[in-house]
Structure formats: structure tokens, C-alpha cells
Coordinates of C-alpha atoms in Angstrom, one line a residue:
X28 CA 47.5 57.6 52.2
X29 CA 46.7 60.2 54.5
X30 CA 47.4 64.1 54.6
X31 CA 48.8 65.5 57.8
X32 CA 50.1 69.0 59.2
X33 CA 53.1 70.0 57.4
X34 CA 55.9 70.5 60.3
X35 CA 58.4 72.4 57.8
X36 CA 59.5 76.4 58.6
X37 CA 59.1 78.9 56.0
X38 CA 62.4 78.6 54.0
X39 CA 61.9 75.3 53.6
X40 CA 58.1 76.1 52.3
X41 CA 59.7 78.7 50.3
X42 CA 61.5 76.3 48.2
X43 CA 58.8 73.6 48.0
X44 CA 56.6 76.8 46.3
X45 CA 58.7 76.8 43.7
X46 CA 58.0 73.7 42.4
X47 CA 54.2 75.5 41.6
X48 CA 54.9 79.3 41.8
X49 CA 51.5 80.7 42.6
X50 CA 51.5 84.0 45.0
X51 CA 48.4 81.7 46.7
X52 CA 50.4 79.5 48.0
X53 CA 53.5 82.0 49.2
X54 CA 53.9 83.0 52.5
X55 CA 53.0 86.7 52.2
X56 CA 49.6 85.3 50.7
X57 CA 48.7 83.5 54.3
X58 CA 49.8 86.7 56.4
X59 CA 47.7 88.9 53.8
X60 CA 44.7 86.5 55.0
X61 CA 45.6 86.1 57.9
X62 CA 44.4 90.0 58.5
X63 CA 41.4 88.8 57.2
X64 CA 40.4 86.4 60.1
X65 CA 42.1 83.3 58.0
X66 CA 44.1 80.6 60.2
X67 CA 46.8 78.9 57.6
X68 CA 47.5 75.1 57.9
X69 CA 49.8 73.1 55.4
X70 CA 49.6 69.9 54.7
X71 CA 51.4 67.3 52.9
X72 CA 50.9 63.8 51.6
X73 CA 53.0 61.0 50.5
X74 CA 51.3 58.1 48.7
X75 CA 52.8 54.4 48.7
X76 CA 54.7 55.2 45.2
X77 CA 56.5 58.0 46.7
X78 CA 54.0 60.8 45.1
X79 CA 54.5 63.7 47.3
X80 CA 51.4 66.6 47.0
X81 CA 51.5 70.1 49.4
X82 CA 48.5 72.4 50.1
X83 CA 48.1 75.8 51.6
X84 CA 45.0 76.0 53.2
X85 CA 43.1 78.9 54.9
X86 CA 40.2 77.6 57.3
X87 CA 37.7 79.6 59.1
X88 CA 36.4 77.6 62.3
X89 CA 32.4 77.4 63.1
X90 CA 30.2 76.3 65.9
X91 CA 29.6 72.3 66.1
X92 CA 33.3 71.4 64.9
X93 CA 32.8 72.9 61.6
X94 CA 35.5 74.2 59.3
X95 CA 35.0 76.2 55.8
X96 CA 38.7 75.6 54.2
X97 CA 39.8 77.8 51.4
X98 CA 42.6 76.6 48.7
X99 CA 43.5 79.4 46.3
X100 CA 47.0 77.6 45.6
X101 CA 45.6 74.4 44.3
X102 CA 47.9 71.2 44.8
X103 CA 51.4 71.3 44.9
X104 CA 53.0 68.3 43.7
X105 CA 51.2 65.3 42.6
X106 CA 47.1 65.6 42.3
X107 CA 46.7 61.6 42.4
X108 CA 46.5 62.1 47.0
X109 CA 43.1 64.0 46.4
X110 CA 40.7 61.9 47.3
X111 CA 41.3 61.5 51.1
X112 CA 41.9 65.3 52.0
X113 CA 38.7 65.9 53.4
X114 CA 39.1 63.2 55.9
X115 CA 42.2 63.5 56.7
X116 CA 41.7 67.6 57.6
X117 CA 39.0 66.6 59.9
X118 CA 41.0 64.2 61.5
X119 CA 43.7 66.5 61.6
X120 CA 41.4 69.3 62.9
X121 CA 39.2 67.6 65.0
X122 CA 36.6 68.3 63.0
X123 CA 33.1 66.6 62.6
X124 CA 32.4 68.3 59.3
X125 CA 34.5 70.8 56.8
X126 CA 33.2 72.1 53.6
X127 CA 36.5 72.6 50.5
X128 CA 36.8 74.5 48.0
X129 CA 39.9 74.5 45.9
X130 CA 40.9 76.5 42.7
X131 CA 42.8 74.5 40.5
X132 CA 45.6 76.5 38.4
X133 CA 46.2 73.8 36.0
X134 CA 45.5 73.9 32.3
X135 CA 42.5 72.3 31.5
X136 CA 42.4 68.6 31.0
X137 CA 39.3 66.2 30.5
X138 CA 41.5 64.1 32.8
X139 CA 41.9 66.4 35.4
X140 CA 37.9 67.1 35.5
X141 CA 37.2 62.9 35.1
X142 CA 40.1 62.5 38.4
X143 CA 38.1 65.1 40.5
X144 CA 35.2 63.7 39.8
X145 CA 35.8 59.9 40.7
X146 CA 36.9 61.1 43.9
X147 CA 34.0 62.2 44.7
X148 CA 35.0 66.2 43.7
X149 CA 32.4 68.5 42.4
X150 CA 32.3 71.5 40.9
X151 CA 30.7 74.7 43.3
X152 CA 27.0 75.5 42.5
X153 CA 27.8 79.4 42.8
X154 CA 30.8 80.1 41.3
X155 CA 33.5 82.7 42.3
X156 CA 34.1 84.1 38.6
X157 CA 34.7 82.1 35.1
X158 CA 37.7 79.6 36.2
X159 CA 39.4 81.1 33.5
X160 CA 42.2 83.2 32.7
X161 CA 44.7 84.3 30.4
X162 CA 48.2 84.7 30.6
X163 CA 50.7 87.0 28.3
X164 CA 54.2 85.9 27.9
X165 CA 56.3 88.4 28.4
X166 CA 59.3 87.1 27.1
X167 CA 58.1 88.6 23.5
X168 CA 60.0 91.9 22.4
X169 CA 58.1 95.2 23.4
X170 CA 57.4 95.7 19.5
X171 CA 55.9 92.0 19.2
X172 CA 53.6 93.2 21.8
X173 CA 52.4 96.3 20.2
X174 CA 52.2 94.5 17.1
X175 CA 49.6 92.3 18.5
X176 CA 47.7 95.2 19.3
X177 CA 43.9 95.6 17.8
X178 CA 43.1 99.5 16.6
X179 CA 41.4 100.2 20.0
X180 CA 44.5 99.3 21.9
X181 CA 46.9 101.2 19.5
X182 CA 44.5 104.5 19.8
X183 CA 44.6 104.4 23.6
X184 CA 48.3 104.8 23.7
X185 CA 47.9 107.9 21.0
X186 CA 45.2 109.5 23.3
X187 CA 47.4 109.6 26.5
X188 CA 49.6 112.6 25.8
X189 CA 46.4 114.8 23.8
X190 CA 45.1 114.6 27.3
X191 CA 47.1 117.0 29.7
X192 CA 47.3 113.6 32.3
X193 CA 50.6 112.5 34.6
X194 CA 51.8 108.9 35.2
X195 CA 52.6 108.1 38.3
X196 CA 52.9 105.2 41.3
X197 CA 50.7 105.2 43.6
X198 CA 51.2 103.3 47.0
X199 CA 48.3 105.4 48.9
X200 CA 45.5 102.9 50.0
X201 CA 43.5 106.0 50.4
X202 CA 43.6 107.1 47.0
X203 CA 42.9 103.8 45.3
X204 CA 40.2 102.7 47.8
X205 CA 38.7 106.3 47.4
X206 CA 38.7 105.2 43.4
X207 CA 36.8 102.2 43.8
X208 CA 34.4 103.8 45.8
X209 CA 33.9 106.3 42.5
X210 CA 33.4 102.4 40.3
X211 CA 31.2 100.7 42.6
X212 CA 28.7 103.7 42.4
X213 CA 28.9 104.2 38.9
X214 CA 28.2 100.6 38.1
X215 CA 26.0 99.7 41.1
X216 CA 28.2 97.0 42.3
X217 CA 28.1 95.0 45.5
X218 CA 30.8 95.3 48.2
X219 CA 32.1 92.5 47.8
X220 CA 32.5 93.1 43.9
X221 CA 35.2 95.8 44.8
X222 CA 38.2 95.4 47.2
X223 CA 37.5 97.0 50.8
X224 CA 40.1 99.5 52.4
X225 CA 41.5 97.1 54.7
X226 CA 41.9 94.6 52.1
X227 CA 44.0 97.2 50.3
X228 CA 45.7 98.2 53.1
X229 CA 46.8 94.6 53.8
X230 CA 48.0 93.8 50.0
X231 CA 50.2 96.9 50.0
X232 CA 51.8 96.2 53.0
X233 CA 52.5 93.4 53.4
X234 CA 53.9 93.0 49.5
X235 CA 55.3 96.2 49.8
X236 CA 58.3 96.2 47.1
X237 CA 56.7 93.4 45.2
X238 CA 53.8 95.2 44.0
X239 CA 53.5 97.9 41.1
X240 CA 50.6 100.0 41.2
X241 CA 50.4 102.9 37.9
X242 CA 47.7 105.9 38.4
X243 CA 46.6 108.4 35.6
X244 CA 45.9 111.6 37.4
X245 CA 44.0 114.5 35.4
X246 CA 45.4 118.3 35.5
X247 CA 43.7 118.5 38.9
X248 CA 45.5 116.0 40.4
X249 CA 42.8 113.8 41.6
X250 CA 43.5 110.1 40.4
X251 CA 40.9 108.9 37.3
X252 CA 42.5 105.6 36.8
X253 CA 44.6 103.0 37.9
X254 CA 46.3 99.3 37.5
X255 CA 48.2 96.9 39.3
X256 CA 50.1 93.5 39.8
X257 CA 51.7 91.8 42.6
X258 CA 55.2 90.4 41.2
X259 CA 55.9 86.7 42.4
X260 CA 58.8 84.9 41.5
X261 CA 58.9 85.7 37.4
X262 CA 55.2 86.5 36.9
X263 CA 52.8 89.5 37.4
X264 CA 49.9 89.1 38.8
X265 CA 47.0 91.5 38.4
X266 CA 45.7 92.4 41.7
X267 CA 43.9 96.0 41.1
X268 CA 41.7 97.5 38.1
X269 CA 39.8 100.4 38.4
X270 CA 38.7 103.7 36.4
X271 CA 36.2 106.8 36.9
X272 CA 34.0 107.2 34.2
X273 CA 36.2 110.0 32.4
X274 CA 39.0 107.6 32.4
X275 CA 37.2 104.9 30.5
X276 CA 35.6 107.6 27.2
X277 CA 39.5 108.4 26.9
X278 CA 40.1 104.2 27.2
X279 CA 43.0 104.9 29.8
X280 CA 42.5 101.2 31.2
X281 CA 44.1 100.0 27.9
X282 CA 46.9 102.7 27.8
X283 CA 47.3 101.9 32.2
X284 CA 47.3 98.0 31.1
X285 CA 50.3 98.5 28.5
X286 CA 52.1 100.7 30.8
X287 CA 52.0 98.1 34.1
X288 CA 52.9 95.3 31.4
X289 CA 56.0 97.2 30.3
X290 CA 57.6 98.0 33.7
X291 CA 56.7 94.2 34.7
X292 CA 58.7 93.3 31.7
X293 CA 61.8 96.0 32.5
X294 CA 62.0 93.9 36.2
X295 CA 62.2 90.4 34.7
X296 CA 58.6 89.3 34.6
X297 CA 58.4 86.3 32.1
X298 CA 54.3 86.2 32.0
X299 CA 51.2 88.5 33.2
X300 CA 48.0 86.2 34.6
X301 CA 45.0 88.3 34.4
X302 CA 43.6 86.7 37.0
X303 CA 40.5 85.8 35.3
X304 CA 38.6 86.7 32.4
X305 CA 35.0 87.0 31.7
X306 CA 33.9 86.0 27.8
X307 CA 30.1 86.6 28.4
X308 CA 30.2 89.4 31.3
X309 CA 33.5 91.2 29.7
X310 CA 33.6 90.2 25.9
X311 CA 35.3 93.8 25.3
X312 CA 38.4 92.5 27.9
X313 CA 38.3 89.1 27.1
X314 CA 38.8 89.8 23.3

């Protein structure tokens, strides 16, 4: 029960995708990492009861036959092939040693944890984020939505037109990388806390059509907010958060955040993934 190099074209991966429709494991996701020094390799496994499993990897090669593989998508398929994928990518590789680290978009199970663990699995000691998310089905009615709202959120959409502010789309990497510039300042973050023009640059493009990106911009017309999702199949994904510090005393993230979930709905979008959520470090998002 070995993995080897998936041989399939594109189409064909299209339509495996499907069967777990993550944007990680779409084709437009390896070309957007691709840019970022990333070599994609897919892989597929077929167990002796006909269990079928697919990853996308992304793998950066090292000195000494090392690899550092990268699997946003999780498993495709079955998750019972797990336990000989690290062998089987060095073998496939050539590879003397690789180090994995795979995000998992399942709900959570005890099972799941206890089956990654007896295959010798274990969870990172420095973690990316949380490993959680939330997702909001979109298939309610707009007023369902509102309804849900807490005071906050309802007095965010009333501030909007008091403020003299435009709505529009923005598709200028310049712009929204000049914005989160303004946020890593003002909270004294780390670069690699904000996105980087390139990696903008490289979302934008190469999603092109399939992303929505909303701006606030104050009567000067410099841009104080903004929000945005890449759209995958049905679902939105939220890809881009950022606001100036003016934006945030008039809470035009929440008013940005009902705006981008509204136009997701109005082209089809069944659920919005936050893309992680924070209880301890963002208890004012997560709630």
C-alpha cells in the first residue's frame, strides 16, 4: 500500500477535487505557490480494499536529499493510506529524509486524532494558527443573517452612510499591500503576520475573476479598509482582512464583512470559511 506520482492532466484532477472542494488542493492553488518557489507533486494511493486517497503536495528541496513538503488540501479520498506517505514520497523523490506537515479540513473527530496518531502522526510543536475555523451557511435568507446579528454588528451597518465613505472593488495590489503596510505598523506585527506584495500580486492574478475584494475609501479617496474571498466551487473563502485605525473606531471591518458576505451570496456561494479563528488571541472575532 504504497503512494506514487499521480500521472493524471488537469481536467481529470479537476474532477477528482470535487470530491473534497478545497481551493488548496485546486490547480490555481499550486500555480499561486508555484510563484512562491513551491514544486507541486500529486500523488495517489490505492489500498488492497479498493480505498482510493489523492494529495496535493508542495515540496521545497534542501541540501543532503531533504525535502520540506507542504499539504494545505489535506487527503482527498480515504484517510485509512496515511500511514506509509512519508516513505513512499521519499522513495518517490529520492529522498533520504522529508519533514510533513498536513492541515486536515475535516471536522473534528477523536477518531481522526487516535488514527493519526497510531500511524505514527503528531501534532506540530509551533503551530501555524488555532486549527480552527468557522464556517457560515449561506444558504440562510439575507434577513436570517441580519437577524443573527449581535448590537455591535447591527450598529456597524448604521454607521456606514453617517460617515461620508464610498464602496468600491478594489483589484490594485498596490493599494491593498500599501494597507497592510498601515496594519503591520500600527500593531507591530511581523512580516510574515501580513501578506507581502508579491504574495498579493500572485493571488489576484492568477484567481483573477474568482476573487471579490470590497474597499471603504474616506472622502479623500485613500483606502481605510478592506475584505476579501477567493470563490471556489460554491464556497468563499476569506483570503484578505485589513483596516487603518480610523476604519476600526467606526467598526468598518464588520459593516466590510456583511457586505463581501452578501455579494458571495448574490453569485451562488452556499458557505463562507473564515479561514481560521482565534478564541484566545481574537475573542471579539471569534464571538
Amino acid at each position: 500500500m504504497y503512494w506514487q506520482l499521480y500521472n493524471g492532466g488537469d481536467d481529470l484532477w479537476n474532477s477528482i477535487s470535487c470530491d473534497d472542494p478545497s481551493v488548496y488542493n485546486s490547480i490555481n492553488w499550486s500555480k499561486h505557490l508555484s510563484n512562491s518557489g513551491w514544486s507541486c507533486y500529486r500523488f495517489q494511493c490505492v489500498n488492497k480494499n479498493n480505498d482510493i486517497s489523492y494529495i496535493q503536495s508542495f515540496i521545497k528541496l534542501y541540501p543532503f536529499a531533504f525535502g520540506l513538503v507542504w499539504i494545505p488540501g489535506g487527503v482527498i479520498g480515504s484517510k485509512q493510506n496515511i500511514s506509509t506517505l512519508n516513505k513512499s514520497i521519499r522513495k518517490e523523490l529520492n529522498l533520504s529524509h522529508c519533514y510533513i506537515r498536513l492541515r486536515s479540513h475535516m471536522i473534528y473527530q477523536v477518531d481522526h486524532d487516535i488514527h493519526f496518531l497510531l500511524n505514527k502522526w503528531r501534532k506540530p510543536l509551533f503551530e501555524f494558527n488555532s486549527g480552527l475555523t468557522m464556517i457560515l451557511n449561506l444558504d440562510l435568507k439575507k434577513e436570517d443573517i441580519y437577524k443573527g446579528l449581535n448590537r455591535t454588528w447591527k450598529r456597524a451597518i448604521n454607521k456606514f452612510d453617517k460617515h461620508n465613505l464610498k464602496l468600491n472593488h478594489i483589484s490594485d495590489p498596490i493599494d491593498i499591500d500599501s494597507l497592510y503596510m498601515q496594519l503591520k505598523c500600527s500593531k507591530n506585527l511581523k512580516s510574515f503576520e501580513v501578506y507581502d506584495f508579491f504574495t498579493i500580486k500572485s493571488l489576484i492574478d492568477i484567481f483573477k475573476h474568482n476573487i471579490i475584494i470590497l474597499g471603504v475609501y474616506n472622502n479623500s479617496s485613500q483606502l481605510i479598509a478592506l475584505r476579501g474571498a477567493i470563490i471556489y466551487k460554491n464556497q468563499a473563502l476569506d483570503i484578505f482582512a485589513a483596516a487603518n485605525d480610523v476604519a476600526k473606531s467606526k467598526s468598518l471591518s464588520n459593516f466590510l464583512f456583511l457586505e463581501l458576505i452578501k455579494k458571495c451570496k448574490d453569485i451562488g456561494c452556499r458557505s463562507y470559511n473564515l479561514n481560521g479563528i482565534s478564541p484566545l488571541n481574537s475573542p471579539g472575532v471569534y464571538l
